[in-house]
XYZ file of C-alpha atoms in Angstrom:
609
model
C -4.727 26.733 -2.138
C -6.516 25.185 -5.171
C -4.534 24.486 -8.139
C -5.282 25.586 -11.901
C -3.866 24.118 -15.067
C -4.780 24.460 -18.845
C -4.419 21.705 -20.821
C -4.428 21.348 -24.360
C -5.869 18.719 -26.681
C -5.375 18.157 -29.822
C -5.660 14.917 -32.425
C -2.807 13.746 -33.289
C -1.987 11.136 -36.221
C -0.715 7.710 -34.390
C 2.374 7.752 -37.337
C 3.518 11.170 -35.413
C 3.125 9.632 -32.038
C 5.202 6.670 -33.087
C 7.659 9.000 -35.011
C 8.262 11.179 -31.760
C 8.731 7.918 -29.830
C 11.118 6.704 -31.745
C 13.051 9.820 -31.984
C 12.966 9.793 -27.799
C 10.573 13.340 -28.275
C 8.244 11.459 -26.023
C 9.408 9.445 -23.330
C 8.192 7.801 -19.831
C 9.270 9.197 -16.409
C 10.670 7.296 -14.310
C 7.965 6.931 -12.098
C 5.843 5.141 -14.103
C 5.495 1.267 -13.862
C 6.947 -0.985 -16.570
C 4.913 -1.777 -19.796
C 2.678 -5.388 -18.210
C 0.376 -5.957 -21.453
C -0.297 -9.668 -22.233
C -0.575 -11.487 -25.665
C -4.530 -11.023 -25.584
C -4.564 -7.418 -24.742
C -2.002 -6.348 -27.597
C -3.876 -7.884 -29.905
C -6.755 -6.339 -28.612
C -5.654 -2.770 -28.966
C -4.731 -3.655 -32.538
C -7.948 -5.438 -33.642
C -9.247 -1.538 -32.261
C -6.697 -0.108 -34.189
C -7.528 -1.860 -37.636
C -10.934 -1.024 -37.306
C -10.612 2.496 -36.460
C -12.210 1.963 -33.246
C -11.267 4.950 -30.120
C -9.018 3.760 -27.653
C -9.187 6.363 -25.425
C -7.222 9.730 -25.224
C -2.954 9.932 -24.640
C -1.899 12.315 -21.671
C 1.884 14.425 -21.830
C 3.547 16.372 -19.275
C 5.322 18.834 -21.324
C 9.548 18.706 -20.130
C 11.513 21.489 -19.239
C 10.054 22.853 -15.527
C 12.632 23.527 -13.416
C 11.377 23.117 -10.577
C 9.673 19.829 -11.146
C 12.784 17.318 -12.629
C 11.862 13.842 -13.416
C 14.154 11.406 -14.779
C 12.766 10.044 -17.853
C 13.293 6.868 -19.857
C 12.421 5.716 -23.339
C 9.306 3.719 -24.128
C 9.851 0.215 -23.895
C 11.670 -1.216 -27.683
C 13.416 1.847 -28.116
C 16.616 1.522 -28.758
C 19.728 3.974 -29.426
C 17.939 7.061 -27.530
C 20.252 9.951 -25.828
C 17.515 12.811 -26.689
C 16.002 15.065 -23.905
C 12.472 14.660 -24.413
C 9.694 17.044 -25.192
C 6.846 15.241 -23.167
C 6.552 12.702 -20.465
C 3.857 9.734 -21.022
C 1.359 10.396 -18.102
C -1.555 8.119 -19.380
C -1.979 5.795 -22.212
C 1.707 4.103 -21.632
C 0.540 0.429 -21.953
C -1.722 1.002 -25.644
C 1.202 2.819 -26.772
C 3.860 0.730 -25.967
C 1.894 -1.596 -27.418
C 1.285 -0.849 -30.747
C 5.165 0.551 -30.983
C 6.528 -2.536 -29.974
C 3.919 -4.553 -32.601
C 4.158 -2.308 -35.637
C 7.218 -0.898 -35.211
C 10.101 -2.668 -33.893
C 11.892 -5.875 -35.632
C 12.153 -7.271 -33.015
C 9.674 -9.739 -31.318
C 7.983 -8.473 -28.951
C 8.805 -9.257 -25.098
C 5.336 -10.301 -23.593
C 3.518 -13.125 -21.607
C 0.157 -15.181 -21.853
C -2.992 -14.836 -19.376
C -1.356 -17.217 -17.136
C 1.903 -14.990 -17.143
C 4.234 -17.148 -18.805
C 6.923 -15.305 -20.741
C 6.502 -15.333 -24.540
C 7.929 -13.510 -27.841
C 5.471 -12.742 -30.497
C 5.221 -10.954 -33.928
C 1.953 -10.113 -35.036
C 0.326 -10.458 -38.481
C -2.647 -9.192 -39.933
C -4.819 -12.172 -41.929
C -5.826 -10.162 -45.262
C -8.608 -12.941 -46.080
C -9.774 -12.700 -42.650
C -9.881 -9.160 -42.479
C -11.518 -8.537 -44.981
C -14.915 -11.364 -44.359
C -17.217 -9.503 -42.121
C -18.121 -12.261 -40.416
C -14.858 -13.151 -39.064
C -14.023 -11.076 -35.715
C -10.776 -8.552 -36.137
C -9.611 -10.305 -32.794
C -9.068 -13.299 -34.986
C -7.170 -11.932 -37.696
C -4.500 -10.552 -35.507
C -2.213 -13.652 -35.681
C 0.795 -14.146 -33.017
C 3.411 -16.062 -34.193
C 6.662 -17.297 -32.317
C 10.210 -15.905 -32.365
C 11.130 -18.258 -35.307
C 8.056 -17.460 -36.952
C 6.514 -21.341 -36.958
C 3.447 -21.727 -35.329
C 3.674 -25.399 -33.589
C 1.525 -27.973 -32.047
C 1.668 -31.589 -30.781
C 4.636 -30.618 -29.006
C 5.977 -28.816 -31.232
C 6.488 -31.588 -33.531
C 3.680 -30.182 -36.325
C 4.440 -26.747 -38.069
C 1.115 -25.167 -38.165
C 1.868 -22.132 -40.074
C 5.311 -21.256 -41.194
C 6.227 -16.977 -41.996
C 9.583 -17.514 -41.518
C 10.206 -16.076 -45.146
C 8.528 -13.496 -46.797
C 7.208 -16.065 -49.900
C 5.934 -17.601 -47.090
C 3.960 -14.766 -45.626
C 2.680 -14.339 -49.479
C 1.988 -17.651 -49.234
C -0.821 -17.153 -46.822
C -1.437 -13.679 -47.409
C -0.133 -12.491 -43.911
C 0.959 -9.034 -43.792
C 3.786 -8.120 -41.100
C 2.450 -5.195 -38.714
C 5.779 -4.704 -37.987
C 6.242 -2.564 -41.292
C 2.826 -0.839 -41.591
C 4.711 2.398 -40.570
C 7.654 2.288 -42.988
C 6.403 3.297 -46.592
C 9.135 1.669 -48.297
C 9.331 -1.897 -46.710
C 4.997 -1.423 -47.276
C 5.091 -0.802 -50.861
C 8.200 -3.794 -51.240
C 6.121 -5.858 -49.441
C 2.674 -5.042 -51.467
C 5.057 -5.326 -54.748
C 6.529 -8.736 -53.284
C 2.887 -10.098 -52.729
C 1.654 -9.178 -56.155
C 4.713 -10.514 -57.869
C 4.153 -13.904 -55.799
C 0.751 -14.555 -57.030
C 1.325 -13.477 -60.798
C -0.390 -10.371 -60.620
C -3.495 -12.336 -60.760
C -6.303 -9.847 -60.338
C -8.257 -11.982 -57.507
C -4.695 -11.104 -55.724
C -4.343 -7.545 -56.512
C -8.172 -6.482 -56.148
C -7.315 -8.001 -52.471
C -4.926 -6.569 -51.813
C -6.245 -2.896 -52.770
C -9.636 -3.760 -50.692
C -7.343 -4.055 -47.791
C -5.113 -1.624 -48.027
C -7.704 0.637 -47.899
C -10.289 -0.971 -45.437
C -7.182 -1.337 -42.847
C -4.120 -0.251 -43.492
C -5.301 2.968 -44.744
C -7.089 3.043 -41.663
C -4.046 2.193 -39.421
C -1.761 4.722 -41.102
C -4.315 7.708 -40.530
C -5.489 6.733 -36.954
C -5.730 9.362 -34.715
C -5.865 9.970 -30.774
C -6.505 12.716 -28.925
C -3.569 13.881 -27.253
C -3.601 16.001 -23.768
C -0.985 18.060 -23.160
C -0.308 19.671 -19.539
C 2.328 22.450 -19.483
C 5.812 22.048 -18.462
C 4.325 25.216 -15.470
C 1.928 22.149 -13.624
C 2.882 21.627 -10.401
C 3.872 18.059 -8.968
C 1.003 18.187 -6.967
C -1.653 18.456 -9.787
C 1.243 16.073 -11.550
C 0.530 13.214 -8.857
C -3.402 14.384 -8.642
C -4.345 13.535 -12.518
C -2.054 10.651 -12.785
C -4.343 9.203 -9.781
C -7.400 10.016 -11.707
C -6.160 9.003 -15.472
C -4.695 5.757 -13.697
C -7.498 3.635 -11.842
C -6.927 0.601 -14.189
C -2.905 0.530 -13.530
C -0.781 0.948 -10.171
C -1.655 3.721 -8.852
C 1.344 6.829 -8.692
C 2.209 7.623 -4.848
C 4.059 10.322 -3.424
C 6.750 7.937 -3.044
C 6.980 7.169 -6.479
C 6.521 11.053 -7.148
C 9.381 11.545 -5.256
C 11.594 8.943 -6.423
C 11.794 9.843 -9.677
C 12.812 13.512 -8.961
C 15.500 12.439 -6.638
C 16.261 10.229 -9.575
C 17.623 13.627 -11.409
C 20.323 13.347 -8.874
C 21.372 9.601 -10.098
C 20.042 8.537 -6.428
C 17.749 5.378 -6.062
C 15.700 6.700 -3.447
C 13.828 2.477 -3.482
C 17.223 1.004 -3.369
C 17.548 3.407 -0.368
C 14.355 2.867 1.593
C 15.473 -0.727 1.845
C 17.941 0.333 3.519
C 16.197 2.921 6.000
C 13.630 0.058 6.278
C 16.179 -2.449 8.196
C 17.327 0.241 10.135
C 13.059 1.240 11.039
C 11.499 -2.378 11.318
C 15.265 -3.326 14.085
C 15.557 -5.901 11.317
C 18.996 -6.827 12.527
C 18.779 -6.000 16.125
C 18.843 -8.600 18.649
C 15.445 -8.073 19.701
C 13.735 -8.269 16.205
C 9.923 -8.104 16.107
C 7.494 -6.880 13.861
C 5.906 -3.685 16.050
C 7.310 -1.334 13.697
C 6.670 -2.978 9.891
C 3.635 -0.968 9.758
C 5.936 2.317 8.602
C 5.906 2.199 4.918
C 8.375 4.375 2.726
C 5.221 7.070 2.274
C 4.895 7.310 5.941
C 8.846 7.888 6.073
C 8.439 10.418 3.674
C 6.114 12.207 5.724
C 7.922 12.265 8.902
C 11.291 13.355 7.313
C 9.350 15.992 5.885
C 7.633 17.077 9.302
C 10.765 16.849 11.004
C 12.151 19.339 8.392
C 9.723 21.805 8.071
C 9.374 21.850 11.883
C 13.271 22.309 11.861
C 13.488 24.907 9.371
C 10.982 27.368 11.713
C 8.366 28.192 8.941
C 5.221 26.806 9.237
C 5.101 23.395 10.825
C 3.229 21.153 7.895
C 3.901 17.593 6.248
C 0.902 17.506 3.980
C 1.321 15.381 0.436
C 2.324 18.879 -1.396
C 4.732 19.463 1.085
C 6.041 15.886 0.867
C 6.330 16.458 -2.847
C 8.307 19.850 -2.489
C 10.892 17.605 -0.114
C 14.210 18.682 -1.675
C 17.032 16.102 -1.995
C 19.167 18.176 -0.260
C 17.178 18.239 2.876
C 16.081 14.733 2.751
C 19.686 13.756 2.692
C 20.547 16.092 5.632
C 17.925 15.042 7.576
C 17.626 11.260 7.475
C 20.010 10.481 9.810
C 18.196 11.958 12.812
C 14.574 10.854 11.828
C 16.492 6.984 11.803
C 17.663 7.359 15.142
C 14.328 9.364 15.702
C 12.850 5.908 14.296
C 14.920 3.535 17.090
C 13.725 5.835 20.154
C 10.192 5.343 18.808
C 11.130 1.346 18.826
C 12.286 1.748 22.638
C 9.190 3.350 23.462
C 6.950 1.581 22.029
C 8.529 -1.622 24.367
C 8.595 0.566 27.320
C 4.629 0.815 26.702
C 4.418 -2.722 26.639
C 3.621 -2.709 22.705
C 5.455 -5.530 20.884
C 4.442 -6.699 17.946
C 1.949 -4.702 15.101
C -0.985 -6.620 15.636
C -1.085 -5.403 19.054
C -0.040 -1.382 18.235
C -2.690 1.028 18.545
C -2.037 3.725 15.574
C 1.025 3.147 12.976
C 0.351 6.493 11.855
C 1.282 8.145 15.379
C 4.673 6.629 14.924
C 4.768 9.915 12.251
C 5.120 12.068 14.666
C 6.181 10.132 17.795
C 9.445 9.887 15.536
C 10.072 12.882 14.583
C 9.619 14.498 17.951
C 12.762 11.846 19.385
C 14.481 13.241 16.297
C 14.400 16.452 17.195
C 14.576 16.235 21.263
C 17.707 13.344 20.570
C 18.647 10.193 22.502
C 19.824 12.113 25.543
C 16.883 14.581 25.987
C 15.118 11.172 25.080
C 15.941 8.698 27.961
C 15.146 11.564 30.953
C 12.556 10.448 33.243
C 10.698 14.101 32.603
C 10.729 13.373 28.525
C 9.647 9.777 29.200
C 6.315 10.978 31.201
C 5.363 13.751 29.081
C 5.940 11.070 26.299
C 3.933 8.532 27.998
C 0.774 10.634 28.531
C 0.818 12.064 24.711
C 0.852 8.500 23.923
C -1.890 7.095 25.247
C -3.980 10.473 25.238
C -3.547 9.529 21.627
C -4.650 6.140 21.726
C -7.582 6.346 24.274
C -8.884 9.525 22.741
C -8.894 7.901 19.689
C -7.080 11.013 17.810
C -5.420 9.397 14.844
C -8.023 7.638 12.923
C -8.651 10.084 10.210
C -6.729 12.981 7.704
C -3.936 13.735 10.638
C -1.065 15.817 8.900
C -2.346 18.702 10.367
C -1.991 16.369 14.335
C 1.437 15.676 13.609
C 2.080 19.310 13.375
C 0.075 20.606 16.141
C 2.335 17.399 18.203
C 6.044 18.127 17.204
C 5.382 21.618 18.146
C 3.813 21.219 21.323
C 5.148 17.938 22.570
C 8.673 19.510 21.937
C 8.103 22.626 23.711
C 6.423 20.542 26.723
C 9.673 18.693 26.575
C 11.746 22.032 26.680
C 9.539 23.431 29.350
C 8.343 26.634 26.678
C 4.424 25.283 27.737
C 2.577 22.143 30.056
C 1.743 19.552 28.258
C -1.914 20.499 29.209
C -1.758 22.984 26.896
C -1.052 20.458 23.429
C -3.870 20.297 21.248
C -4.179 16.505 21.329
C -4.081 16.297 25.226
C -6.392 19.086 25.796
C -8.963 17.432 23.227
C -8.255 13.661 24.412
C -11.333 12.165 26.138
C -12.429 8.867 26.953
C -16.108 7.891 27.905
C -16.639 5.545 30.540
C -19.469 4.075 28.043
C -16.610 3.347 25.230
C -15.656 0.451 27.807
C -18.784 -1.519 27.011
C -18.584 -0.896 23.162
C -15.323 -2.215 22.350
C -15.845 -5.470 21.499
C -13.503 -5.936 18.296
C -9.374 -5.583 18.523
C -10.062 -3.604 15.161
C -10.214 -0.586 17.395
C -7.012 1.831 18.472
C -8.716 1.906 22.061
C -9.002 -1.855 21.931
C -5.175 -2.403 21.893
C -4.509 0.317 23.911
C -6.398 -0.968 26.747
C -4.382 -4.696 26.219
C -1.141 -2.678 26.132
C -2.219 -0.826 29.607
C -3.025 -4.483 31.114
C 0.423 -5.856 29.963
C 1.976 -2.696 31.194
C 0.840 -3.764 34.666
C 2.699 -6.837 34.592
C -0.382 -8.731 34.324
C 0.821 -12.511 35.080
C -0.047 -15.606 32.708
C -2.654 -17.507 34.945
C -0.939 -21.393 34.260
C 3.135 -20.453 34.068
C 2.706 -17.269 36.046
C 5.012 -15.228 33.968
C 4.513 -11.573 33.233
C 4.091 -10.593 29.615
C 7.355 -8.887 28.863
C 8.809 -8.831 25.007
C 10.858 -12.143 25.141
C 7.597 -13.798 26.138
C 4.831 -12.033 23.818
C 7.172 -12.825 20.972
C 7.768 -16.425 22.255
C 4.822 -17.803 22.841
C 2.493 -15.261 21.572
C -0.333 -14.209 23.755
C -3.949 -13.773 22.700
C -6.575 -11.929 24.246
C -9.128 -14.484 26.043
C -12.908 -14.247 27.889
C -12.426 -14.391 31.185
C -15.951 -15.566 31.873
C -15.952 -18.423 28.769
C -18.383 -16.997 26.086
C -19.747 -20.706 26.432
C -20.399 -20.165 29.618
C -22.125 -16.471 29.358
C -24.502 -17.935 26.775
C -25.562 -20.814 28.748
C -26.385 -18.224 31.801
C -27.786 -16.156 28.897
C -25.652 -12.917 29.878
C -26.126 -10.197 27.719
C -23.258 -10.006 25.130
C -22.319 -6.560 24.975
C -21.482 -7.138 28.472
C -19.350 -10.536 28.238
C -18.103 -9.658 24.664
C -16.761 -6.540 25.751
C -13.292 -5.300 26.287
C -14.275 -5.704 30.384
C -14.685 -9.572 30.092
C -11.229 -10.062 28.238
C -7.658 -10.397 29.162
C -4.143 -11.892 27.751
C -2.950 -15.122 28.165
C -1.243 -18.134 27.088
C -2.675 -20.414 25.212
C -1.965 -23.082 27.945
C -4.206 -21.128 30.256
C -6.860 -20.786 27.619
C -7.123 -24.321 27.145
C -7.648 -24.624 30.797
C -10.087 -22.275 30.620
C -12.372 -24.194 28.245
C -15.800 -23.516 28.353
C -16.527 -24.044 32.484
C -17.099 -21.236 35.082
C -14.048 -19.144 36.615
C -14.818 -21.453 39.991
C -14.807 -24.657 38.022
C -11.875 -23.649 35.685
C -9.296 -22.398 38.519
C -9.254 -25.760 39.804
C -7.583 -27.057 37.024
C -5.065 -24.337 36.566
C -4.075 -24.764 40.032
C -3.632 -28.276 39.440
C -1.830 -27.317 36.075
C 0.291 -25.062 37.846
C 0.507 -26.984 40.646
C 0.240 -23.757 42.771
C -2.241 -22.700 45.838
C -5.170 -20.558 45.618
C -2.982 -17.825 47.380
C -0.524 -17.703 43.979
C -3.734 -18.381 41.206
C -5.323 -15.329 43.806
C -2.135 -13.164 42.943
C -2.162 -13.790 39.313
C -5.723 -13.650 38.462
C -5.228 -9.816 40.417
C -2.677 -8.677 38.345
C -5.254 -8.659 35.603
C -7.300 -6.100 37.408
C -9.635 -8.938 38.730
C -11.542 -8.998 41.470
C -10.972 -12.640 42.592
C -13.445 -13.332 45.323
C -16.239 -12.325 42.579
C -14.133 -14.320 40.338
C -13.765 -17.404 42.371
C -17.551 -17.241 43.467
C -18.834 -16.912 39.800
C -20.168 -13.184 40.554
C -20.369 -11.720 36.947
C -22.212 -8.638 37.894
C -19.383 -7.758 40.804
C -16.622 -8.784 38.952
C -18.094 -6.981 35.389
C -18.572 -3.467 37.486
C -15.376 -3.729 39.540
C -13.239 -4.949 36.737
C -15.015 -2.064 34.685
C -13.756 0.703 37.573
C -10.237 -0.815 37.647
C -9.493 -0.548 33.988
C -10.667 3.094 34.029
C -8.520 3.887 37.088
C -5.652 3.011 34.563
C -6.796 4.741 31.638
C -7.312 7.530 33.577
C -3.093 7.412 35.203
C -2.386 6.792 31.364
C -3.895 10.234 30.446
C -3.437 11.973 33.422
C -7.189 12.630 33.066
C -10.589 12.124 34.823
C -13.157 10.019 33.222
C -15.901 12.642 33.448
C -18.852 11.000 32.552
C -18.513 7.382 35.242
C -21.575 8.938 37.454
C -23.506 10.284 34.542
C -27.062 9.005 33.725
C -25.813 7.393 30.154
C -23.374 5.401 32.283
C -25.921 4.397 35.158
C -28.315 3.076 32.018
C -25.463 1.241 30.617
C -24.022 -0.482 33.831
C -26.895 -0.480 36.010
C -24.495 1.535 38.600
C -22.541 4.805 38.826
C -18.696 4.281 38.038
C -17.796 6.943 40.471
C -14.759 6.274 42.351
C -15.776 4.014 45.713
C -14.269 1.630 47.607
C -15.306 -1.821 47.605
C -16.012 -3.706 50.666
């Protein structure tokens, strides 16, 4: 459904904007970062300022919807604010913290230099400078210390000294801290005059620049967009993305946040603590498989697991994160963590341990949600486990979750949890039926950048392939120990020198994982040459190296004899033969012509001699 909203613009005089801030009319919501401006970039804005020059146009969210509560907070230097607002700062919070903080407050202002050291500055217009056109405004914004001494030589040498106001007379530096309040203005202008005798050279100045920039200061105006307090949180979180490509861009989780906010809860503070409980941060067994789930992918899956619990219509887009109610992200958090530590369980019982080596982070959406709902007792039966299992990797191999996949995780809760129930076969879910895998897709994957890529590793550990020098299968303990890689079998030294084409030796069918003892064996020499010296290494006899290099779905007398054609085909056939138990599907294309062009042979299920 597309949304419409009507904003209204209007100019509006800077002294009003700065009035209403003050007052705590307009304030920030919550969401919204902290005020970051440097040194350089304030006095930027106000060299723009003096001269009149646009800075761009202010956008509000008028208060009062109540059905979209933010928690709001004043702009930064406001002090002595218990107001409810009238608008929320959506754009143009940094310029106008900014100048607020500069000409307004008496206080100096809180910011840093390019290198992000912490400084305090006042600023001071430099009348002379000002006023000589061939001196850039940048320049005649001073910034002076808290004390109001500008020092060098280690701070030994006062510079320039405001600390009084004779002194700011003195060098005919006007405060921009008081360009707003009439009355200190006019003392200040009086003060000047008075200080310098009334001479006319002093007064004639000061007219010229009263007029050429404070005058100009005074009546600056911006154009001020106002959305209504009826705009949706959706179009809310759209236009701040748009308005906000120069700052940190507003997520849902922010979004959220600061309407759960209303309820004095930190929903940040909180996600920590979800997060430990997610990423098994203080379980005995603590690796990182599951620190790819971020607080907006937590979001979502509470979110599916409600909606698919509250029997309307199954859906976790970003509007339908944003419409997550506080009540129902309280109620349902518990489950969706423990949903969270049967995902964990699974993922090891698929032989995927750490992140690097997990397929798609975003099927842990739903994967979680589903053990949510099914709970840990439905969870551990052998029947859930399979139907589990072959979702998975239908997934994975069918390479289902690489794009926009809100509308997946629905179509999976619903029919992974009635396959689970027995209300439908699992045939019959969307992302099994759909799932296929080409027998060609073997040759092409050639990166671990691919979902199919991993998948495949995971399916080769989950046959208890066997580390070629110590022999050991590659269980969790031992991934996370001594990390295994994923190796040539056939040395890509050693396919170059024989001149083997490399989509063939490059490919997912010429690699394996291993320890990096065995890879060092390995080398660069031919499987013949290089199983000596593992079996030396090892100090085992061809019979055990035979038994190992096999559990790697290797045929080892084309292995042993250097056969790269024999062992390229077979190996080819025995990693579909898995893929195809993983999915509880038949490749349907391993005889086609495609895959005779690509191999040289049909992949159609035959015995080797």
């Amino acid at each position: 459904m597309s949304i419409n909203i009507a904003p209204k613009s209007s100019d509006t005089e800077l002294s009003e904007l700065i009035r209403n801030i003050t007052a705590g009319k307009m304030q920030l919501p919550e969401f919204q970062r902290s005020w970051t401006w440097d040194d350089g970039r304030i006095r930027g804005i106000l060299a723009s300022l003096s001269q009149g020059f646009p800075m761009g146009a202010v956008m509000c969210l008028e208060y009062g919807n109540k059905e979209v509560k933010f928690k709001y907070r004043p702009i930064e230097g406001v002090k002595n604010v218990t107001e409810i607002p009238d608008h929320l700062v959506l754009d143009g919070q940094q310029r106008l913290t900014s100048m607020y903080r500069a000409t307004c407050s008496k206080e100096p202002v809180e910011t840093k230099t390019e290198k992000g050291k912490k400084i305090k500055r006042f600023y001071y217009l430099d009348m002379k400078k000002c006023l000589d056109e061939n001196e850039d405004r940048y320049d005649a914004i001073i910034p002076v210390p808290e004390d109001k001494c500008v020092k060098k030589n280690f701070n030994r040498e006062i510079v320039l000294d405001l600390s009084t106001r004779e002194l700011e007379y003195e060098h005919e530096m006007f405060p921009l801290n008081i360009i707003f309040d009439s009355s200190a203005r006019e003392d200040w202008a009086d003060g000047y005059k008075e200080y310098h005798k009334y001479d006319k050279e002093f007064r004639e100045r000061y007219k010229t620049f009263r007029t050429n920039v404070i005058e100009i200061i005074i009546g600056y105006k911006l154009p001020v967009i106002i959305l209504g307090k009826e705009t949706p949180r959706e179009a809310v979180c759209k236009v701040f993305e748009n308005v906000n490509t120069g700052g940190v861009a507003l997520t849902v989780f922010e979004l959220v946040t600061a309407t759960f906010a209303t309820y004095e809860f930190d929903l940040r503070k909180d996600w920590e603590e979800c997060k430990r409980i997610i990423w098994g941060m203080d379980d005995p067994l603590n690796t990182d498989v599951m620190h790819g789930v971020d607080k907006t992918a937590f979001l979502t899956a509470i979110t599916l697991y409600a909606n698919y619990l509250a029997d309307t219509m199954t859906t976790c887009k970003k509007k339908d994160v944003l419409a997550l109610s506080f009540d129902s992200y309280k109620a349902n958090k518990p489950a969706l963590l423990d949903g969270y530590k049967m995902a964990r369980k699974f993922l090891f019982s698929q032989y995927v341990f750490r992140m690097r080596d997990l397929p798609y982070t975003t099927q842990l959406i739903p994967l979680a949600a589903i053990c949510a709902v099914i709970g840990k007792s439905t969870f551990h039966l052998p029947r859930t486990q399979n139907i589990l299992t072959r979702w998975f990797w239908c997934g994975i191999l069918g390479e289902m979750y690489g794009a926009a996949n809100e509308t997946r995780y629905a179509n999976d809760i619903e029919d992974v949890v009635d396959a689970i129930k027995g209300k439908q076969s699992l045939d019959k879910s969307r992302t099994v039926s759909a799932a296929y895998f080409s027998a060609a897709r073997l040759v092409s994957l050639q990166t671990r950048n691919s979902a199919a890529y991993k998948g495949i590793m995971a399916l080769v550990y989950r046959e208890k392939c066997r580390d070629f020098v110590q022999g050991t299968t590659m269980d969790i303990v031992k991934s996370m120990d001594e990390s295994p890689d994923i190796h040539h079998i056939f040395p890509e030294s050693y396919c170059k020198k024989l001149d083997y084409p490399k989509e063939r030796w490059n490919s997912i069918i010429n690699k394996t994982p291993l320890l990096p003892e065995s890879n060092r064996q390995i080398g660069g020499d031919a499987p013949s040459k290089y199983c000596q010296k593992i079996m030396k290494e090892a100090q085992i006899e061809e019979a055990q190296l035979k038994a190992r290099v096999e559990s790697h779905l290797i045929n080892f007398q084309a292995f042993i004899n250097d056969d790269f054609e024999t062992y390229f085909i077979d190996r080819a056939k025995a990693i579909m033969s898995v893929i195809e138990a993983a999915m509880g599907k038949t490749i349907s294309d391993k005889g086609a012509e495609q895959t005779i062009h690509i191999y040289g042979v049909s992949l159609e299920d035959e015995k080797s001699d």
